[in-house]
CSV table of C-alpha atoms and ligand atoms in Angstrom, one decimal:
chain,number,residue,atom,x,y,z
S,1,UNK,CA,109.6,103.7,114.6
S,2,UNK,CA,108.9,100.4,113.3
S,3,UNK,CA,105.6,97.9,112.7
S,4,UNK,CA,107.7,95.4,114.2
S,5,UNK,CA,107.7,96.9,117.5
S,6,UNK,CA,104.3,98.6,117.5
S,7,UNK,CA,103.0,95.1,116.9
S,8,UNK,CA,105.5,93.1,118.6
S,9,UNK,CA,103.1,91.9,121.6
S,10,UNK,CA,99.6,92.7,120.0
S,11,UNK,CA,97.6,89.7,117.9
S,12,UNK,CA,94.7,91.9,116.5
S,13,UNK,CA,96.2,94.5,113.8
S,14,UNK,CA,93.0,96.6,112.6
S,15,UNK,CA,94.0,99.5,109.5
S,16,UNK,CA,91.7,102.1,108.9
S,17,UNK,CA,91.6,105.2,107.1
S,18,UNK,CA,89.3,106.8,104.6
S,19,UNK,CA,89.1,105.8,101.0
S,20,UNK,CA,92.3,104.8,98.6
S,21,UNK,CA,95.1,105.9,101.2
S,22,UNK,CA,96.2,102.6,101.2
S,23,UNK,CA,94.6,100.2,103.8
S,24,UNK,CA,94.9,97.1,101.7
S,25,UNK,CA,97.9,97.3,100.3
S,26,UNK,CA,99.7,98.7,104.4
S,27,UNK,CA,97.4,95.4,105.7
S,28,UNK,CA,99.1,93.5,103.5
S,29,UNK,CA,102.2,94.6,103.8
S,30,UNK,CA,102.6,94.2,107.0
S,31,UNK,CA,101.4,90.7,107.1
S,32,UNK,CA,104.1,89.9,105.0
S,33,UNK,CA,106.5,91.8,106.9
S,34,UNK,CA,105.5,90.1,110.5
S,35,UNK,CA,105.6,87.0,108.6
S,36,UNK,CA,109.1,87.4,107.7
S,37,UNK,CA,109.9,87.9,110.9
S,38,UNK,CA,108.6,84.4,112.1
S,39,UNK,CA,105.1,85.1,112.7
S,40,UNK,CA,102.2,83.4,111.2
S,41,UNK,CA,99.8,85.9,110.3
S,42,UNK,CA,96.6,85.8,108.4
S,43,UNK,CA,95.7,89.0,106.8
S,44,UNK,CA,91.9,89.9,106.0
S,45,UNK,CA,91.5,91.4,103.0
S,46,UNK,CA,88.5,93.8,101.1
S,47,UNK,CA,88.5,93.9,97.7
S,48,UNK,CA,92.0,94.0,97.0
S,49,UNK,CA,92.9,95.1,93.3
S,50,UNK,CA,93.2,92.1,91.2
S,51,UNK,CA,97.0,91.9,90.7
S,52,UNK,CA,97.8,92.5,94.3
S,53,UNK,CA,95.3,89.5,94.9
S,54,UNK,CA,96.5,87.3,92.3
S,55,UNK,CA,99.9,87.5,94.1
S,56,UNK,CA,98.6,86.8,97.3
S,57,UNK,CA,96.9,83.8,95.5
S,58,UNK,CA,94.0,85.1,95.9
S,59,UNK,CA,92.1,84.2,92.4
S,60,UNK,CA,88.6,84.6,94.2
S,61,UNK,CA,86.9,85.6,96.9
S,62,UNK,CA,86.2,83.2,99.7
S,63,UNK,CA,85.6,82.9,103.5
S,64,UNK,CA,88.4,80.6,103.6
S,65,UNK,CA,92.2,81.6,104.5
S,66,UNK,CA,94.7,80.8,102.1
S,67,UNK,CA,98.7,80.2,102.6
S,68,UNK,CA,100.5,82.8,100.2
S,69,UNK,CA,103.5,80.9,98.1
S,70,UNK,CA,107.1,82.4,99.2
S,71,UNK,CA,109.7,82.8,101.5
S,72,UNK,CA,109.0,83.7,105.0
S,73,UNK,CA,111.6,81.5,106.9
S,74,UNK,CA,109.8,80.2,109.9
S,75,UNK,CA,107.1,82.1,109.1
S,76,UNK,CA,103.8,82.0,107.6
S,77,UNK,CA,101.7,84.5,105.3
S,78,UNK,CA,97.8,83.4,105.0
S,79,UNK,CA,95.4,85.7,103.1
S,80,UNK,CA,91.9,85.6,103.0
S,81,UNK,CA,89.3,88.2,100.6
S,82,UNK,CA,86.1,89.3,102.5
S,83,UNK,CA,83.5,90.0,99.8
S,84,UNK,CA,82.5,93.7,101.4
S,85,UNK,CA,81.8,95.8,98.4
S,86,UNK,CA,78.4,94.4,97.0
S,87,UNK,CA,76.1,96.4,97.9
S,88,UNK,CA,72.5,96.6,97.8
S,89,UNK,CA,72.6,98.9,95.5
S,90,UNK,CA,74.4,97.4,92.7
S,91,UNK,CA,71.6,94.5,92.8
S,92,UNK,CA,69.0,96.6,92.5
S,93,UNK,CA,71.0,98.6,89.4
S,94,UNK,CA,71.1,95.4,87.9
S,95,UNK,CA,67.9,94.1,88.3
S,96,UNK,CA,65.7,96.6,88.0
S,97,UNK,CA,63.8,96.7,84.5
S,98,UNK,CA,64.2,100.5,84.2
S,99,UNK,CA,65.2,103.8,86.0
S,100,UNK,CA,61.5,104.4,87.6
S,101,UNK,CA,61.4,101.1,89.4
S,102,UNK,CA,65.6,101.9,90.4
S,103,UNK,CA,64.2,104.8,91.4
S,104,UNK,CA,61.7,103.8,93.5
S,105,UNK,CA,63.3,101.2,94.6
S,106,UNK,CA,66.6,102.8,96.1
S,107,UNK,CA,64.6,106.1,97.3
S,108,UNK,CA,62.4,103.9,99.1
S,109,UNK,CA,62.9,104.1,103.1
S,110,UNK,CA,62.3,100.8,103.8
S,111,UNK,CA,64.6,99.6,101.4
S,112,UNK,CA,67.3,102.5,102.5
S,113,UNK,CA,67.2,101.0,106.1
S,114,UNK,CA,67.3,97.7,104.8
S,115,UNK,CA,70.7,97.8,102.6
S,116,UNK,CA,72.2,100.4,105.1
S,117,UNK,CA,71.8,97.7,107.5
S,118,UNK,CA,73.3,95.2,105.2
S,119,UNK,CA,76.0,97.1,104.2
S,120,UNK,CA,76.9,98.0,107.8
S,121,UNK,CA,76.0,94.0,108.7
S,122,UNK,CA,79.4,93.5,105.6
S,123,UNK,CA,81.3,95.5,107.4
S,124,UNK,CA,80.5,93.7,110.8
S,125,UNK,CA,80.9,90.4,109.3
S,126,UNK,CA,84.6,91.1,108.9
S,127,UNK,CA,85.1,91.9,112.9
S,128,UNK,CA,82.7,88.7,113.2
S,129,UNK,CA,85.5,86.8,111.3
S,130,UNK,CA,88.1,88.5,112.7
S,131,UNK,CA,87.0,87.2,115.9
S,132,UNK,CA,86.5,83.9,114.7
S,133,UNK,CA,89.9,83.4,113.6
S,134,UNK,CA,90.9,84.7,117.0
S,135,UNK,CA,88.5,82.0,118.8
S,136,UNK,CA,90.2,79.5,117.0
S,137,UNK,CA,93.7,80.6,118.0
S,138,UNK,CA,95.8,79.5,115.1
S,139,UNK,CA,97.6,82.7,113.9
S,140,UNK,CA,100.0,84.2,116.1
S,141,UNK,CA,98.5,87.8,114.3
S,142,UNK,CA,95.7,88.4,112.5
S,143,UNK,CA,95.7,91.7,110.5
S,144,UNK,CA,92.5,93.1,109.4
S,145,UNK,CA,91.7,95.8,106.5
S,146,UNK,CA,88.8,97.9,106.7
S,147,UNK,CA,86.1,98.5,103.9
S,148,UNK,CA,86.7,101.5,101.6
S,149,UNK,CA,84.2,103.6,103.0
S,150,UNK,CA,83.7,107.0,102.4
S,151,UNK,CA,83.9,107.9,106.3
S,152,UNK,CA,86.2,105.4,108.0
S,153,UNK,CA,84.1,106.1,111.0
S,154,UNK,CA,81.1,104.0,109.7
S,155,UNK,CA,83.4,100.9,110.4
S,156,UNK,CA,83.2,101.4,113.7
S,157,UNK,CA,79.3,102.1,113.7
S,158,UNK,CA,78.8,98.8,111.9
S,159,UNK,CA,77.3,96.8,114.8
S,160,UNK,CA,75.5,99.7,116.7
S,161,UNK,CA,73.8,100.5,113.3
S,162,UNK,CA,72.8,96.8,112.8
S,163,UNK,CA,71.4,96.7,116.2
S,164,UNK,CA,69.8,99.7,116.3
S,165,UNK,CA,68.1,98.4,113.0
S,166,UNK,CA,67.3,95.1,114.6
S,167,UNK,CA,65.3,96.7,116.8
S,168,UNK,CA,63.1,99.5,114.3
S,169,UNK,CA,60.2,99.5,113.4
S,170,UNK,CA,61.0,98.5,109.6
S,171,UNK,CA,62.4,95.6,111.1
S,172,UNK,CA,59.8,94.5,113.4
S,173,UNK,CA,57.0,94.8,110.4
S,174,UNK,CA,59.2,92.9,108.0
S,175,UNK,CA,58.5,89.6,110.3
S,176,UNK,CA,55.0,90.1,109.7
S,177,UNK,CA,54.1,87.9,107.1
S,178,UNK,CA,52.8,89.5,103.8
S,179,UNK,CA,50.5,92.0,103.2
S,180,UNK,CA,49.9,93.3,106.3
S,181,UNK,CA,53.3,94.3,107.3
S,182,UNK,CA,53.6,96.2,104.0
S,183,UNK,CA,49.9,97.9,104.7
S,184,UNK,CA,51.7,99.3,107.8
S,185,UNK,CA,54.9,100.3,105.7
S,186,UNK,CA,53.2,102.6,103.6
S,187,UNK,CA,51.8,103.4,100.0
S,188,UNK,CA,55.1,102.6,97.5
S,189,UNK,CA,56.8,99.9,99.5
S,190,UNK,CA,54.2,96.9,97.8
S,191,UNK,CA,54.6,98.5,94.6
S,192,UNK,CA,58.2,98.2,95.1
S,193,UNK,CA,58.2,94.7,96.2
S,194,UNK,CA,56.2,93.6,93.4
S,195,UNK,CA,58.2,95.6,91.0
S,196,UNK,CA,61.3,93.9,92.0
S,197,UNK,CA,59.6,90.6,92.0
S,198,UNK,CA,58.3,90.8,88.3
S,199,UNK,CA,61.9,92.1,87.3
S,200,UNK,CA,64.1,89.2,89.4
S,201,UNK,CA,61.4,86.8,89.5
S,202,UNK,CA,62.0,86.2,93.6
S,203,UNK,CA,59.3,86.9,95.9
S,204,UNK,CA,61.4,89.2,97.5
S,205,UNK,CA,59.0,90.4,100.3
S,206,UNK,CA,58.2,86.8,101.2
S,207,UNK,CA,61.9,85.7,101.4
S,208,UNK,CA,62.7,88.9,103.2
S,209,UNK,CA,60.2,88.2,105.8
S,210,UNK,CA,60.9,84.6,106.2
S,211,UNK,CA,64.8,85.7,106.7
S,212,UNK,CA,63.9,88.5,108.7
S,213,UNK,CA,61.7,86.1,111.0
S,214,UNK,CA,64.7,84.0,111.2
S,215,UNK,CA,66.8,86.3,111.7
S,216,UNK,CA,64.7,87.8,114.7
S,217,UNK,CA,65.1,84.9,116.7
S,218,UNK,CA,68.8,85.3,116.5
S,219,UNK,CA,68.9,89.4,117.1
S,220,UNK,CA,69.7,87.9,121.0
S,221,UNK,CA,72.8,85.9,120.4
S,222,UNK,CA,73.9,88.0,117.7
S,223,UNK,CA,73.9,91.3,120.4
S,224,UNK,CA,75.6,89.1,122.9
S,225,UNK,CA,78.2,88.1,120.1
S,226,UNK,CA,78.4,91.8,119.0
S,227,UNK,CA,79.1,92.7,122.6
S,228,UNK,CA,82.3,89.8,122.7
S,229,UNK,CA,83.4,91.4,119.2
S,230,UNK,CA,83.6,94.4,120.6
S,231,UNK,CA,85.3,93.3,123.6
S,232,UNK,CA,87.8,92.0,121.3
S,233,UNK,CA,88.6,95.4,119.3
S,234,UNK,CA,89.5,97.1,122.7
S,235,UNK,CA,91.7,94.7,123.9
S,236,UNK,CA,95.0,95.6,124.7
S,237,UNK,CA,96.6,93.0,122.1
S,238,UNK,CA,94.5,94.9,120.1
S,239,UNK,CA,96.1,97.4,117.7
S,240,UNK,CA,94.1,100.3,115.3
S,241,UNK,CA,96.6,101.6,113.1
S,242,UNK,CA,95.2,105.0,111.3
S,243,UNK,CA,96.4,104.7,107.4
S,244,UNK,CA,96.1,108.2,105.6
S,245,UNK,CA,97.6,110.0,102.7
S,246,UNK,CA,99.0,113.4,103.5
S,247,UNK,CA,96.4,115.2,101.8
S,248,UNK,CA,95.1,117.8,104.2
S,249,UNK,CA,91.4,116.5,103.9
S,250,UNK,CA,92.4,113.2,104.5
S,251,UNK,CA,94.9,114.5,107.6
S,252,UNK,CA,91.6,115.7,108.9
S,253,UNK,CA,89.9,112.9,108.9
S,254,UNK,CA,92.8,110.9,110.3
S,255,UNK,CA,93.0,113.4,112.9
S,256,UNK,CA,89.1,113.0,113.9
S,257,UNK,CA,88.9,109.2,113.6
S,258,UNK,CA,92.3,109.3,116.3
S,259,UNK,CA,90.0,111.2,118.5
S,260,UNK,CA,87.4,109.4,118.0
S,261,UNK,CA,89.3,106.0,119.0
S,262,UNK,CA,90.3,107.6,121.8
S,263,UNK,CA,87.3,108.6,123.3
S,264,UNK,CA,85.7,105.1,122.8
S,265,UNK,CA,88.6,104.0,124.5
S,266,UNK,CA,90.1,101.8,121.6
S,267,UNK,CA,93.4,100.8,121.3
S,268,UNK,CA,95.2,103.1,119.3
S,269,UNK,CA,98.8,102.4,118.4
S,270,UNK,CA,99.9,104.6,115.4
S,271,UNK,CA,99.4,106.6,111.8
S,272,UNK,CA,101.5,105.5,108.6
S,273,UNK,CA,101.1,108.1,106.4
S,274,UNK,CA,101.6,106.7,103.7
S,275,UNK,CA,102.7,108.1,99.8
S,276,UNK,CA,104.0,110.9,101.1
S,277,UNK,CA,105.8,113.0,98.4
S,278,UNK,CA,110.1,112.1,97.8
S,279,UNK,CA,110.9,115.6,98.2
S,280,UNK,CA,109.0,116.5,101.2
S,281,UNK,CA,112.4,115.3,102.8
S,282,UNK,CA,114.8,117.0,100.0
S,283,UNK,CA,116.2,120.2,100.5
S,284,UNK,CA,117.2,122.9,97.4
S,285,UNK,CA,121.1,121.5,97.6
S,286,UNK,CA,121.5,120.3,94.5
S,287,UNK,CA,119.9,123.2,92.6
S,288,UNK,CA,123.1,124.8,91.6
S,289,UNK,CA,124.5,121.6,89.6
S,290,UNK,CA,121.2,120.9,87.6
S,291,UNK,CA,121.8,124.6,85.3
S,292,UNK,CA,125.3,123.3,85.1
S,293,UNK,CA,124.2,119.7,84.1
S,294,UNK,CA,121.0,121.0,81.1
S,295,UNK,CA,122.3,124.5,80.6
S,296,UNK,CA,120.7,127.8,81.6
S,297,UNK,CA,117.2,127.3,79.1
S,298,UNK,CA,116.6,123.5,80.1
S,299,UNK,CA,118.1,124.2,83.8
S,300,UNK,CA,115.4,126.8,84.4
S,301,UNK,CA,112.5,125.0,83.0
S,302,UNK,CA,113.7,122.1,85.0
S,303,UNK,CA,114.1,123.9,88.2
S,304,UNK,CA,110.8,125.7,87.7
S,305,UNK,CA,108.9,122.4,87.8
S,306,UNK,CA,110.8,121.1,90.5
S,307,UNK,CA,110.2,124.6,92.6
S,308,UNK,CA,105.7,123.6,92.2
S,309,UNK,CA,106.9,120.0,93.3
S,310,UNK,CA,108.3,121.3,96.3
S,311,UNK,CA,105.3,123.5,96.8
S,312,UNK,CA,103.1,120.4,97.0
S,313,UNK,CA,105.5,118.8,99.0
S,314,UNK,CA,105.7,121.9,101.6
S,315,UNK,CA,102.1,121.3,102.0
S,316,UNK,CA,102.1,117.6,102.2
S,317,UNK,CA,104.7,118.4,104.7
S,318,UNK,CA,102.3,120.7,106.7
S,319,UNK,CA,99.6,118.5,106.9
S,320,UNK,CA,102.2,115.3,108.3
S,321,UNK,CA,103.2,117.9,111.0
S,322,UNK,CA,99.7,118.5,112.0
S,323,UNK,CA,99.2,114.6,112.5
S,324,UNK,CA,102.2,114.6,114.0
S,325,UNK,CA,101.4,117.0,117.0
S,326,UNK,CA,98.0,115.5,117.8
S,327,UNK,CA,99.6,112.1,118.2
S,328,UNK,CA,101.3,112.6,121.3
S,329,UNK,CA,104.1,109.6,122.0
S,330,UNK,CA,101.9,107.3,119.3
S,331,UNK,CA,104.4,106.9,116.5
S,332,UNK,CA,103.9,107.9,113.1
S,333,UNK,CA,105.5,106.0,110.2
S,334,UNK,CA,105.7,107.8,106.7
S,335,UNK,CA,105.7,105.4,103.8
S,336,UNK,CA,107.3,107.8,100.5
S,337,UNK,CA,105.0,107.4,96.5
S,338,UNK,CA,106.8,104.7,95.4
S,339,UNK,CA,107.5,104.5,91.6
S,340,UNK,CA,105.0,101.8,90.5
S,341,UNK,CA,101.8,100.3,91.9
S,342,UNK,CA,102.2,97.9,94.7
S,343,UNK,CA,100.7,94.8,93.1
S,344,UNK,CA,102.9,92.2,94.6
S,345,UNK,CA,105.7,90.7,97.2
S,346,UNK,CA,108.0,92.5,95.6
S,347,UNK,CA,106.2,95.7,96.0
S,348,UNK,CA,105.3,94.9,99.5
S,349,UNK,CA,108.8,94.1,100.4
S,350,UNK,CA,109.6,97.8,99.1
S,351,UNK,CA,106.7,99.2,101.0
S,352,UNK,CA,108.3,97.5,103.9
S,353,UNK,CA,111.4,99.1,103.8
S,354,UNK,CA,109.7,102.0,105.3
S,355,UNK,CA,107.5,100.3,107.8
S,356,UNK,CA,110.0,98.0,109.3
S,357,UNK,CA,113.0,100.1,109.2
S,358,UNK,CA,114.2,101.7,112.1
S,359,UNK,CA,114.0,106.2,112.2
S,360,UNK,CA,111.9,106.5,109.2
P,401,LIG,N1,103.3,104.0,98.8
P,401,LIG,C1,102.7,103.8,97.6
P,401,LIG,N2,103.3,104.1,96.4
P,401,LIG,C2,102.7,103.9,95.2
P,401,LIG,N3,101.5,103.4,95.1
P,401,LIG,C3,100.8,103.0,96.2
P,401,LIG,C4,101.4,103.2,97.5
P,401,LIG,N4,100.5,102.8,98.4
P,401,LIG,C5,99.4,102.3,97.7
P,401,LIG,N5,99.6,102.5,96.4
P,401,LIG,C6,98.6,102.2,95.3
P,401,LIG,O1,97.4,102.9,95.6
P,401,LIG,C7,96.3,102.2,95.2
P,401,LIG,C8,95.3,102.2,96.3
P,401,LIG,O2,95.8,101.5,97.4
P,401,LIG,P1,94.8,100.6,98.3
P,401,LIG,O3,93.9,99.7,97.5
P,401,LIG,O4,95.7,99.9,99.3
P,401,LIG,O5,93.9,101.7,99.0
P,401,LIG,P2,92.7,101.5,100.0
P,401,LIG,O6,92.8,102.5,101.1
P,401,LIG,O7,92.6,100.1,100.4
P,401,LIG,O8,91.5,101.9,99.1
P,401,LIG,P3,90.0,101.6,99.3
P,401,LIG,O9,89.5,102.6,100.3
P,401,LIG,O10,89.3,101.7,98.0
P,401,LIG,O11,89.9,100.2,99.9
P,401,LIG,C9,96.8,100.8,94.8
P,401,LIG,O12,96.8,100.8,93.4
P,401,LIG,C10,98.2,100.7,95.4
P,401,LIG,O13,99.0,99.9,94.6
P,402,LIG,MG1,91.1,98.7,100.2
C-alpha cells in the first residue's frame, strides 16, 4: 500500500504517534512525496531537528508558511514550524531566583492548571492553524505533525482540556482583579505571584488577570471555533495516520490510540511503522557462505551477532503483526532503520521509497 493512494482524495493528513517514532520526519516526508506528485502541500511542523529544518528552509520558527527550494515538477512543497515545545515550565526554570520559589511555583495548583491549559492551548493552536490554512483554501493538502507528547492521546484532549479549564474555578477567580481573587485561591498562590514578580520583574498576577479577563470574553467564540475545528478533524477528507516504532510499548500505544480514533469516530486511514529492523524481512539463507567468506573463528562470531539481531528483529516482527491484526482492511506501511538520520530531501526521498512504493 501506498501514501499516494491513502491520501489520494483526502486534504487534511494528521500524523500521530507517541514520542521520537518519527512523526516529523513521516509529516514531512510525505509532503514532499504528494508534492512530487503535483500536489501543493503545506506541511505543519513541531520542533523539527535543526538540520531537517534548515533543509526545509526553515531557519526559524514562525506562523508563516514557507516554499521549500527543489524540484517538485508541477508541484509545490511549503513548510511551516509551529513553536509547541515551550512550556510553562521551562519559563519558570529560567526565571525563578532559586529551587524553593521553582518549587513552589511549579507544585502550585493554580499554576499546574494554568500551564496545563497552555500547553494543551499549543497543541490546539496547531489544529486552529490547521484549520486556518484549510479556510483559506490554498493548498491542495495540508499535512499536519503532532507535538511530541508523552501520550499521543493528549493531542486529541487539547481543546476539551482548554475548555474545561475555561470554565474552573481557577479560571473564573483569575478575572477577578488582584487581591481578592488570590484571597480565594489559597495561602501560597500570592506568595508565588510575588515571587515570580520580584524574580522577572512582570506583575504577573495583574497581566494574567487582565489576559484572563480578555480572554473570558472570547471563551464563546473560541468554543464555537473549537466545535468547527473539530468538525474539521472528522471529516472524511480528513486522514489520521498512526506513526509508531515497532517497539512493543510503542505498538501498544499505537494499538490504543487506533481504538481510540475509532470510537470518537475519527477518520482513521493507516499505521506506518516506521524503522523497523532490515532483517525482520531476511531469512538465515545466506548463513552458510558467511563461514566460507571469514573462516570458521570470524564466521562464528559473526553469525553469533547476527543470530541476537535476528532475535530483536523476531520481536520487532511480533509486535508489527499484532498491529497488523487489529487494523482490519486499514493499511499498514513499514518504513525499514535507514543508515543515517533523515535530515534532508535526500533523506526524505529515501524514506519515501517505502511510503510511496507499491507492496511494501
Ligand atoms: N526510518 C528512519 N531511519 C533512520 N532514522 C530515522 C528514521 N525515521 C526517523 N529517524 C530519525 O529519528 C529521529 C526522530 O525522528 P522524529 O523527530 O521524526 O520523531 P518524532 O516522532 O517527531 O519525535 P518527537 O515525538 O520528539 O516529536 C530523527 O533524528 C530522525 O532523523
Ligand atoms: Mg516531532
Amino acid at each position: 500500500m501506498s501514501a499516494h493512494r491513502v491520501l489520494a482524495r483526502k486534504q487534511v493528513c494528521i500524523c500521530a504517534g507517541s514520542g521520537g517514532v518519527g512523526k516529523t520526519t513521516t509529516s514531512a516526508a510525505i509532503a514532499a512525496g504528494m508534492a512530487a506528485r503535483g500536489r501543493k502541500v503545506v506541511v505543519l511542523t513541531i520542533d523539527p531537528a535543526r538540520r531537517l529544518a534548515g533543509s526545509l528552509g526553515l531557519p526559524e520558527l514562525g506562523n508563516e508558511e514557507r516554499l521549500v527550494p527543489g524540484d517538485f515538477g508541477d508541484g509545490e512543497l511549503w513548510a511551516m514550524m509551529l513553536d509547541a515545545k515551550r512550556t510553562f515550565d521551562q519559563l519558570i526554570e529560567w526565571h525563578a531566583p532559586d529551587e524553593e520559589t521553582r518549587d513552589a511555583v511549579l507544585g502550585n495548583r493554580v499554576y499546574q492548571e494554568l500551564s496545563n491549559a497552555v500547553a494543551g492551548s499549543q497543541e490546539y493552536m496547531a489544529m486552529e492553524k490547521l484549520y486556518e490554512l484549510h479556510q483559506e483554501g490554498r493548498y491542495d493538502l495540508l499535512v499536519l505533525d503532532t507535538p511530541p507528547s508523552r501520550n499521543a492521546l493528549d493531542f486529541l484532549d487539547a481543546p476539551r482540556r482548554l475548555s474545561s479549564f475555561i470554565d474552573s474555578r481557577s479560571f473564573q477567580l483569575f478575572t477577578v482583579p488582584g487581591r481578592l481573587g488570590l484571597r480565594v485561591l489559597g495561602r501560597g498562590t500570592g506568595l508565588v505571584f510575588s515571587a515570580m514578580q520580584r524574580a522577572t520583574g512582570i506583575n504577573l498576577l495583574q497581566d494574567l488577570s487582565e489576559f484572563f479577563r480578555s480572554f473570558s470574553g472570547m471563551a464563546e467564540g473560541f468554543r464555537e471555533r473549537a466545535d468547527r475545528v473539530n468538525a474539521l478533524l472528522a471529516d472524511s477528507r480528513t486522514a489520521f495516520l498512526l506513526v509508531t516504532s515497532p517497539d512493543a510499548a510503542a505498538v501498544d500505544e499505537a494499538i490504543f490510540f487506533h481504538h481510540r480514533l475509532l470510537d470518537t469516530g475519527l477518520p482513521f486511514a493507516g499505521a506506518v511503522v516506521n524503522r523497523v529492523n532490515p532483517l525482520a524481512a531476511a531469512d538465515g539463507s545466506g548463513d552458510g557462505e558467511v563461514a566460507e567468506l571469514l573462516g570458521d573463528v570470524l564466521g562464528r562470531k559473526v553469525l553469533r551477532n547476527l543470530e541476537d539481531y535476528r532475535l530483536l528483529a523476531a520481536r520487532d516482527r511480533d509486535s508489527v503483526k499484532r498491529l497488523r491484526s487489529t487494523l482490519g482492511r486499514k493499511p499498514m506501511i513499514c518504513v525499514p532503520e535507514l543508515d543515517d538520520d533523515v535530515h534532508d530531501l535526500a533523506g526524505l526521498e529515501r524514506m519515501n521509497e517505502y511510503l510511496f512504493g507499491e507492496g511494501t
